[in-house]
Short mmCIF file of C-alpha atoms and ligand atoms in Angstrom, two decimals:
data_model
loop_
_atom_site.label_atom_id
_atom_site.label_comp_id
_atom_site.label_asym_id
_atom_site.label_seq_id
_atom_site.Cartn_x
_atom_site.Cartn_y
_atom_site.Cartn_z
CA MET A 1414 -1.35 27.31 -85.97
CA ASN A 1415 1.03 25.84 -83.35
CA ASN A 1416 1.91 22.86 -82.94
CA PHE A 1417 0.28 20.40 -80.35
CA ASP A 1418 3.68 20.10 -77.31
CA TYR A 1419 1.33 18.02 -74.81
CA LYS A 1420 4.87 18.59 -72.81
CA ARG A 1421 4.12 22.68 -72.57
CA LEU A 1422 0.21 22.33 -72.99
CA GLN A 1423 -0.48 20.00 -70.37
CA GLY A 1424 -0.49 21.97 -68.36
CA LYS A 1425 -3.39 24.91 -69.70
CA ARG A 1426 -6.58 24.59 -69.78
CA LEU A 1427 -8.81 24.15 -72.92
CA SER A 1428 -11.94 26.71 -73.73
CA PHE A 1429 -14.26 26.10 -76.30
CA VAL A 1430 -14.98 28.75 -79.19
CA PRO A 1431 -16.90 29.50 -81.63
CA SER A 1432 -14.19 28.96 -84.49
CA GLY A 1433 -12.58 25.77 -82.70
CA ILE A 1434 -10.98 24.46 -79.54
CA VAL A 1435 -8.37 26.41 -78.23
CA ILE A 1436 -5.98 24.60 -75.41
CA GLY A 1437 -2.90 27.54 -74.49
CA ASP A 1438 -1.58 28.73 -78.00
CA TRP A 1439 -2.73 26.23 -79.54
CA MET A 1440 -5.59 25.63 -81.70
CA SER A 1441 -7.64 22.67 -83.29
CA GLU A 1442 -7.06 22.29 -86.94
CA THR A 1443 -11.29 22.59 -87.76
CA GLY A 1444 -13.93 24.92 -86.69
CA PRO A 1445 -16.75 22.09 -85.16
CA VAL A 1446 -17.28 21.95 -81.31
CA PRO A 1447 -17.46 18.70 -80.29
CA GLY A 1448 -19.62 16.35 -81.20
CA GLN A 1449 -19.56 17.15 -84.90
CA GLU A 1450 -17.33 14.81 -86.84
CA GLN A 1451 -13.89 16.07 -87.68
CA ALA A 1452 -12.96 17.20 -84.39
CA GLN A 1453 -13.60 12.88 -83.04
CA GLU A 1454 -10.60 12.22 -85.64
CA GLN A 1455 -8.19 14.52 -84.25
CA MET A 1456 -5.88 12.61 -82.25
CA LEU A 1457 -3.86 14.44 -79.91
CA ASP A 1458 -0.11 12.67 -79.21
CA CYS A 1459 -0.02 12.66 -75.23
CA GLY A 1460 2.95 12.08 -74.37
CA GLU A 1461 4.13 8.58 -72.44
CA VAL A 1462 0.65 8.09 -72.70
CA GLY A 1463 -0.03 8.36 -76.10
CA LEU A 1464 -2.11 9.10 -79.14
CA VAL A 1465 -6.31 10.54 -77.22
CA SER A 1466 -8.91 11.88 -79.60
CA LEU A 1467 -9.86 15.50 -79.39
CA ALA A 1468 -13.51 14.76 -78.73
CA ARG A 1469 -12.76 12.47 -75.85
CA ILE A 1470 -10.71 15.07 -74.44
CA ALA A 1471 -12.78 17.73 -75.04
CA ASP A 1472 -15.59 15.58 -73.21
CA ALA A 1473 -15.08 15.36 -70.12
CA ALA A 1474 -14.12 19.18 -69.87
CA GLN A 1475 -17.55 20.23 -70.80
CA TYR A 1476 -18.46 16.97 -68.18
CA TYR A 1477 -16.76 19.48 -65.69
CA LEU A 1478 -17.81 22.22 -66.49
CA ARG A 1479 -21.64 20.36 -66.67
CA LEU A 1480 -21.36 19.16 -63.32
CA THR A 1481 -19.79 22.34 -61.29
CA ASN A 1482 -22.27 24.11 -62.79
CA HIS A 1483 -19.08 25.70 -64.71
CA SER A 1484 -16.49 26.63 -61.88
CA GLN A 1485 -13.82 23.64 -63.38
CA ARG A 1486 -11.42 24.01 -66.07
CA PRO A 1487 -8.65 21.48 -65.21
CA GLN A 1488 -5.97 21.56 -66.69
CA LEU A 1489 -4.76 19.68 -69.99
CA ALA A 1490 -3.12 16.92 -68.20
CA ALA A 1491 -6.51 15.77 -65.99
CA LEU A 1492 -8.65 16.39 -68.53
CA VAL A 1493 -6.14 13.28 -70.22
CA CYS A 1494 -6.47 11.24 -67.62
CA ALA A 1495 -10.41 11.25 -67.29
CA ALA A 1496 -10.80 10.67 -70.71
CA THR A 1497 -8.19 7.57 -70.43
CA ALA A 1498 -8.16 6.36 -67.27
CA ASP A 1499 -4.47 6.24 -67.29
CA LEU A 1500 -3.04 7.85 -64.47
CA ARG A 1501 0.40 8.53 -65.64
CA ALA A 1502 -1.06 11.24 -66.52
CA LEU A 1503 -1.25 13.04 -63.63
CA SER A 1504 2.26 12.80 -63.70
CA PHE A 1505 2.22 17.27 -63.75
CA TYR A 1506 1.33 17.05 -60.94
CA PHE A 1507 3.03 15.27 -59.04
CA PRO A 1508 7.49 16.35 -59.56
CA ILE A 1509 8.44 13.74 -57.67
CA THR A 1510 7.92 11.93 -60.64
CA ASN A 1511 10.52 13.73 -62.79
CA ARG A 1512 13.13 12.64 -60.44
CA LEU A 1513 11.96 8.22 -60.53
CA ASP A 1514 14.45 6.35 -61.87
CA GLU A 1515 12.71 3.58 -64.33
CA GLU A 1516 12.31 1.31 -61.48
CA GLU A 1517 10.82 4.07 -59.46
CA ARG A 1518 8.59 5.84 -61.66
CA PRO A 1519 6.00 2.93 -62.55
CA ALA A 1520 5.90 1.59 -58.68
CA PHE A 1521 4.72 5.15 -57.80
CA PHE A 1522 2.30 4.45 -60.53
CA ARG A 1523 0.31 1.25 -59.66
CA PHE A 1524 1.31 2.45 -55.96
CA MET A 1525 -0.87 5.24 -56.53
CA ASP A 1526 -3.13 2.69 -57.77
CA SER A 1527 -3.56 1.70 -54.86
CA ILE A 1528 -4.66 3.42 -52.68
CA VAL A 1529 -7.51 4.93 -55.70
CA ARG A 1530 -8.69 1.60 -55.07
CA HIS A 1531 -8.49 1.82 -51.49
CA PRO A 1532 -11.55 0.07 -50.01
CA ASN A 1533 -11.08 2.68 -47.69
CA PHE A 1534 -10.23 5.47 -49.55
CA ARG A 1535 -13.00 6.47 -49.24
CA VAL A 1536 -14.59 10.05 -51.91
CA ARG A 1537 -17.19 11.24 -51.74
CA ALA A 1538 -18.67 13.62 -54.34
CA PHE A 1539 -21.86 16.47 -53.56
CA GLY A 1540 -23.65 18.05 -56.13
CA GLU A 1541 -26.75 20.77 -56.13
CA ARG A 1542 -28.66 20.04 -52.66
CA GLU A 1543 -26.49 17.75 -51.23
CA ALA A 1544 -26.33 15.00 -53.85
CA ASN A 1545 -24.29 12.62 -53.63
CA VAL A 1546 -22.49 12.21 -57.29
CA THR A 1547 -19.56 9.81 -56.36
CA ASP A 1548 -20.62 7.89 -58.89
CA GLN A 1549 -20.03 10.64 -61.16
CA LEU A 1550 -16.14 10.91 -60.61
CA LEU A 1551 -13.66 9.87 -63.49
CA LEU A 1552 -10.52 9.10 -62.29
CA ASP A 1553 -9.01 12.39 -62.82
CA LEU A 1554 -10.50 13.63 -59.41
CA PRO A 1555 -9.32 10.32 -56.78
CA GLY A 1556 -5.69 9.97 -58.93
CA MET A 1557 -5.11 13.40 -57.53
CA ILE A 1558 -6.32 13.13 -54.19
CA ALA A 1559 -3.83 9.55 -54.66
CA GLY A 1560 -1.32 11.20 -55.78
CA HIS A 1561 -0.74 13.91 -52.96
CA LEU A 1562 -1.15 10.39 -50.98
CA ALA A 1563 2.22 9.07 -53.16
CA GLU A 1564 4.61 12.32 -52.72
CA ALA A 1565 4.17 11.80 -49.24
CA PHE A 1566 4.04 8.69 -48.37
CA PHE A 1567 6.00 7.08 -51.88
CA TYR A 1568 8.81 6.01 -49.46
CA ARG A 1569 6.93 5.48 -46.21
CA PRO A 1570 3.72 3.36 -46.76
CA ASP A 1571 4.06 1.62 -44.33
CA ILE A 1572 2.72 5.16 -42.69
CA LEU A 1573 0.13 5.34 -45.33
CA ASP A 1574 -0.59 1.69 -44.03
CA ARG A 1575 -1.53 1.98 -41.07
CA PHE A 1576 -3.40 5.31 -42.76
CA MET A 1577 -6.05 3.87 -44.47
CA SER A 1578 -6.75 0.48 -41.78
CA SER A 1579 -9.64 2.24 -41.35
CA PRO A 1580 -11.69 4.83 -43.35
CA ARG A 1581 -10.46 8.18 -44.40
CA ASN A 1582 -12.74 10.64 -46.47
CA PHE A 1583 -12.48 12.97 -49.06
CA TRP A 1584 -15.39 15.04 -50.02
CA LEU A 1585 -15.64 16.84 -52.49
CA TYR A 1586 -17.41 19.31 -53.82
CA THR A 1587 -19.34 20.83 -57.13
CA ASN A 1588 -18.39 24.65 -56.62
CA GLN A 1589 -18.50 26.91 -54.20
CA GLN A 1590 -22.27 27.76 -53.42
CA THR A 1591 -22.56 23.41 -52.96
CA PHE A 1592 -20.12 23.43 -50.96
CA GLU A 1593 -20.54 26.12 -48.46
CA ALA A 1594 -24.67 24.41 -48.52
CA GLY A 1595 -22.91 21.18 -47.45
CA GLY A 1596 -21.26 23.18 -44.36
CA GLY A 1597 -17.50 23.61 -45.48
CA LEU A 1598 -16.03 26.38 -43.71
CA ALA A 1599 -13.27 28.52 -46.06
CA GLY A 1600 -11.31 27.55 -48.97
CA GLY A 1601 -11.23 23.66 -47.68
CA ASP A 1602 -10.66 22.74 -44.11
CA TYR A 1603 -10.04 18.80 -42.20
CA HIS A 1604 -13.18 19.23 -40.48
CA PRO A 1605 -12.85 16.79 -37.23
CA GLU A 1606 -16.52 15.90 -36.62
CA LYS A 1607 -16.89 14.42 -39.88
CA GLU A 1608 -12.82 13.27 -39.99
CA ALA A 1609 -13.22 14.25 -43.25
CA ILE A 1610 -11.18 16.87 -45.19
CA GLU A 1611 -13.92 19.10 -47.70
CA LEU A 1612 -12.58 20.82 -50.59
CA VAL A 1613 -14.46 22.59 -54.05
CA MET A 1614 -13.38 20.09 -56.20
CA SER A 1615 -11.43 23.02 -58.64
CA ARG A 1616 -9.42 23.74 -55.94
CA LEU A 1617 -7.46 20.11 -56.27
CA TYR A 1618 -6.20 22.21 -59.56
CA GLU A 1619 -5.56 25.46 -58.16
CA GLY A 1620 -1.23 26.62 -57.95
CA TYR A 1621 -0.53 24.90 -61.26
CA ASP A 1622 -0.27 26.95 -63.65
CA GLY A 1623 3.27 28.01 -63.44
CA ALA A 1624 6.98 27.16 -63.26
CA THR A 1625 6.57 25.44 -60.24
CA PRO A 1626 2.91 23.98 -58.55
CA GLY A 1627 2.17 26.20 -56.10
CA VAL A 1628 -0.76 27.17 -52.94
CA ALA A 1629 -1.86 23.36 -52.30
CA PRO A 1630 -5.08 23.76 -50.34
CA PHE A 1631 -5.70 19.92 -50.12
CA LEU A 1632 -1.55 19.54 -48.29
CA HIS A 1633 -2.67 22.21 -45.89
CA GLU A 1634 -5.42 20.24 -44.91
CA LEU A 1635 -4.39 16.31 -44.85
CA GLY A 1636 -1.59 18.17 -42.76
CA HIS A 1637 -4.44 18.87 -40.54
CA MET A 1638 -5.79 15.25 -41.05
CA LEU A 1639 -2.30 13.23 -40.52
CA ASP A 1640 -1.66 15.64 -37.75
CA HIS A 1641 -5.53 14.18 -35.90
CA TYR A 1642 -3.88 10.50 -36.71
CA ASP A 1643 -3.72 8.47 -33.80
CA CYS A 1644 -1.39 5.17 -34.87
CA ALA A 1645 -3.07 3.20 -32.00
CA SER A 1646 -6.66 3.56 -31.89
CA LEU A 1647 -6.68 3.33 -35.45
CA ARG A 1648 -9.06 7.11 -35.15
CA LEU A 1649 -8.81 11.11 -36.10
CA ALA A 1650 -9.39 11.24 -32.28
CA HIS A 1651 -7.35 15.25 -31.69
CA SER A 1652 -4.64 17.24 -32.83
CA LYS A 1653 -1.03 16.04 -31.51
CA GLY A 1654 1.12 18.82 -33.67
CA THR A 1655 2.29 16.65 -35.14
CA LEU A 1656 2.28 13.27 -37.73
CA PRO A 1657 2.13 9.56 -37.66
CA GLY A 1658 5.41 8.11 -37.27
CA LEU A 1659 6.68 11.00 -34.62
CA ASN A 1660 5.61 10.42 -31.61
CA ARG A 1661 7.12 7.32 -29.61
CA GLU A 1662 3.22 5.73 -29.39
CA ASP A 1663 3.36 5.24 -33.03
CA GLY A 1664 5.21 1.49 -32.31
CA PRO A 1665 6.85 1.22 -35.46
CA LEU A 1666 6.06 3.76 -36.94
CA PHE A 1667 7.76 5.80 -34.95
CA THR A 1668 10.50 7.39 -35.76
CA PRO A 1669 12.77 8.68 -33.86
CA LEU A 1670 15.65 10.35 -35.32
CA ALA A 1671 13.41 12.39 -36.97
CA ARG A 1672 11.67 13.05 -33.41
CA THR A 1673 14.43 14.36 -32.62
CA SER A 1674 14.71 16.81 -35.78
CA PHE A 1675 11.10 18.31 -35.51
CA ILE A 1676 11.42 18.90 -31.80
CA LYS A 1677 15.08 20.67 -32.01
CA GLY A 1678 13.94 22.55 -35.54
CA LYS A 1679 10.07 23.55 -33.63
CA GLN A 1680 12.01 24.96 -30.55
CA LEU A 1681 14.26 27.08 -32.77
CA GLU A 1682 11.27 28.61 -34.01
CA GLN A 1683 9.71 29.38 -31.77
CA GLN A 1684 12.38 30.93 -30.23
CA ARG A 1685 12.79 33.31 -33.65
CA TYR A 1686 8.84 34.21 -33.47
CA ALA A 1687 9.76 35.35 -30.17
CA ALA A 1688 11.94 37.58 -30.37
CA TYR A 1689 10.98 38.62 -33.95
CA GLN A 1690 7.40 39.27 -31.82
CA THR A 1691 9.05 41.02 -28.56
CA GLY A 1692 11.46 43.40 -30.25
CA ARG A 1693 14.69 41.96 -29.11
CA ALA A 1694 14.84 40.26 -32.39
CA ARG A 1695 17.85 42.30 -34.05
CA ASP A 1696 18.79 43.30 -37.80
CA GLY A 1697 20.16 40.36 -39.48
CA ASP A 1698 18.20 37.47 -37.33
CA PRO A 1699 17.47 34.70 -39.37
CA TRP A 1700 13.02 34.84 -39.97
CA PRO A 1701 10.72 31.74 -39.37
CA ILE A 1702 10.37 30.03 -42.22
CA GLY A 1703 6.34 30.37 -42.37
CA HIS A 1704 4.10 32.57 -41.59
CA PRO A 1705 2.47 34.09 -38.13
CA TYR A 1706 -0.75 32.20 -38.80
CA VAL A 1707 1.44 28.68 -38.34
CA PHE A 1708 1.86 29.87 -34.76
CA GLN A 1709 -1.99 30.27 -34.18
CA ASN A 1710 -2.36 27.07 -32.57
CA ASP A 1711 0.02 23.53 -33.51
CA THR A 1712 -1.80 21.90 -35.92
CA GLU A 1713 -1.53 25.01 -38.06
CA PHE A 1714 2.15 24.70 -37.57
CA ILE A 1715 2.50 21.21 -38.13
CA ALA A 1716 -0.15 21.66 -40.89
CA GLY A 1717 1.14 24.45 -43.04
CA HIS A 1718 4.65 23.58 -42.51
CA PHE A 1719 4.19 19.48 -43.82
CA GLU A 1720 2.65 22.03 -47.10
CA MET A 1721 5.72 24.04 -46.64
CA PHE A 1722 8.22 21.15 -46.84
CA PHE A 1723 6.94 19.83 -49.70
CA ARG A 1724 6.67 23.26 -52.35
CA ASN A 1725 9.46 25.45 -51.26
CA PRO A 1726 12.03 22.80 -49.47
CA ASN A 1727 15.14 25.02 -50.49
CA TYR A 1728 13.43 27.86 -48.63
CA PHE A 1729 13.05 25.43 -45.44
CA ALA A 1730 16.18 23.80 -45.85
CA ALA A 1731 17.85 26.57 -45.33
CA GLN A 1732 16.28 28.23 -43.43
CA ASN A 1733 16.14 25.71 -40.39
CA PRO A 1734 17.63 22.83 -41.07
CA ASP A 1735 16.86 20.43 -38.36
CA LEU A 1736 13.20 21.34 -38.76
CA TYR A 1737 13.54 20.37 -42.23
CA ALA A 1738 16.12 17.34 -41.33
CA GLY A 1739 12.59 16.54 -38.92
CA PHE A 1740 10.17 16.04 -41.93
CA SER A 1741 13.51 14.42 -44.51
CA GLN A 1742 13.79 11.96 -42.05
CA LEU A 1743 9.92 11.38 -41.72
CA PHE A 1744 9.94 10.70 -44.52
CA LYS A 1745 12.51 9.52 -46.17
CA GLN A 1746 12.60 11.88 -48.81
CA ASP A 1747 14.22 15.60 -49.90
CA PRO A 1748 11.64 17.29 -52.14
CA ARG A 1749 14.61 19.58 -52.73
CA ARG A 1750 15.61 16.94 -55.53
CA TYR A 1751 12.86 17.73 -57.68
CA TRP A 1752 12.59 21.73 -56.61
CA PRO A 1753 15.52 23.12 -58.36
CA LEU A 1754 12.83 26.72 -57.50
CA ASP A 1755 10.53 27.22 -54.57
CA PHE A 1756 7.80 28.20 -55.31
CA PRO A 1757 8.60 31.55 -54.92
CA PHE A 1758 4.84 32.76 -53.73
CA TYR A 1759 5.03 30.97 -49.89
CA ARG A 1760 8.97 32.04 -48.51
CA ASP A 1761 8.30 35.77 -50.31
CA GLU A 1762 4.79 36.18 -48.53
CA ASN A 1763 5.22 34.44 -45.26
CA ARG A 1764 8.85 37.06 -45.30
CA LYS A 1765 7.30 39.84 -46.27
CA VAL A 1766 5.30 39.82 -41.93
CA TYR A 1767 9.15 40.09 -40.76
CA VAL A 1768 11.06 42.25 -43.67
CA GLU A 1769 8.50 44.48 -43.30
CA ARG A 1770 8.02 44.71 -39.75
CA HIS A 1771 4.20 44.26 -39.15
CA LYS A 1772 3.25 43.90 -36.07
CA ILE A 1773 2.40 40.09 -34.71
CA SER A 1774 0.48 38.47 -31.96
CA ALA A 1775 1.72 36.00 -29.56
CA GLN A 1776 3.03 33.05 -30.47
CA ASN A 1777 0.83 29.57 -29.04
CA THR A 1778 2.05 26.23 -30.10
CA SER A 1779 3.90 24.04 -27.67
CA VAL A 1780 6.89 21.62 -28.31
CA PRO A 1781 6.74 17.66 -27.59
CA ARG A 1782 8.25 15.96 -24.39
CA ASP A 1783 11.55 14.76 -25.55
ZN1 ZN B 870 -4.74 25.06 -41.42
#
């Protein structure tokens, strides 16, 4: 039997087999399923969280299988958070935590905790027949949402503070059926009328099965939500194609340097896209960073680049240093520090369209006036 190596196993999913519990290439010592005595006695060394009973981890896994009609099988790290209510277990999901120093790291988890407890942090969960199951949530789900917010705003707590000064809605659905019954669109959405991000629970754990965190549906929808936020009225009014802090009317949050870089960078992306689309691009000219999808309107542009800033920062920065600077000056961070390698799928899939010379439609984005 393999040793229980938490660092190696924290990103693996747990399954129940007749002979015991399997996590990655590890298997529990004795056969019994949870509820039987021997399994309950087994303690696992879960890194900085300490010793956690396998039975409690297995209970959390079974709880999610029941709640979501078997659609939710989160990684071990989330189960450890669910079983212990210790947010540090979620560090696996947020690469920034690998590069924080010994003062910043505890500060990051305090920040996450303050978001989870914030009265305007409104996570709701819906199950069969739109039943409200919010009170059944374990800490890992709100923790995941808070973690994304903490990662983006760790160096701009002032922006998050303003953003959270009125209710922010995050609606989770137990599975795809309850999501569609509740009016959810596509794989997840930002709904302007409901002023809510709507997502199937399991999608919060998507994209964490490879070497680098990947597909990030929540980050993308958060980009849309931030775009719709108006710092003056504190409401989610309408899309501006920007982020809080990039607009002159954002008061003390306004970051002029970031706005200048963003405008310059966005203009360059538009030029590259138009050159390609009209056949004027020559061999060797740089392609746009993003897929044609992000050129269909301003809100997709900002949401797509917000997501890419946190997933393929190296390619992003190399292609368009100005646009990258717009984001890094706004968020006062450079994700390349904790992303030695990009999430390759985004970079490659986006590039493929241009490399393979696909036909694309005209862009429909605008640049804010200086
Ligand atoms: Zn979108």
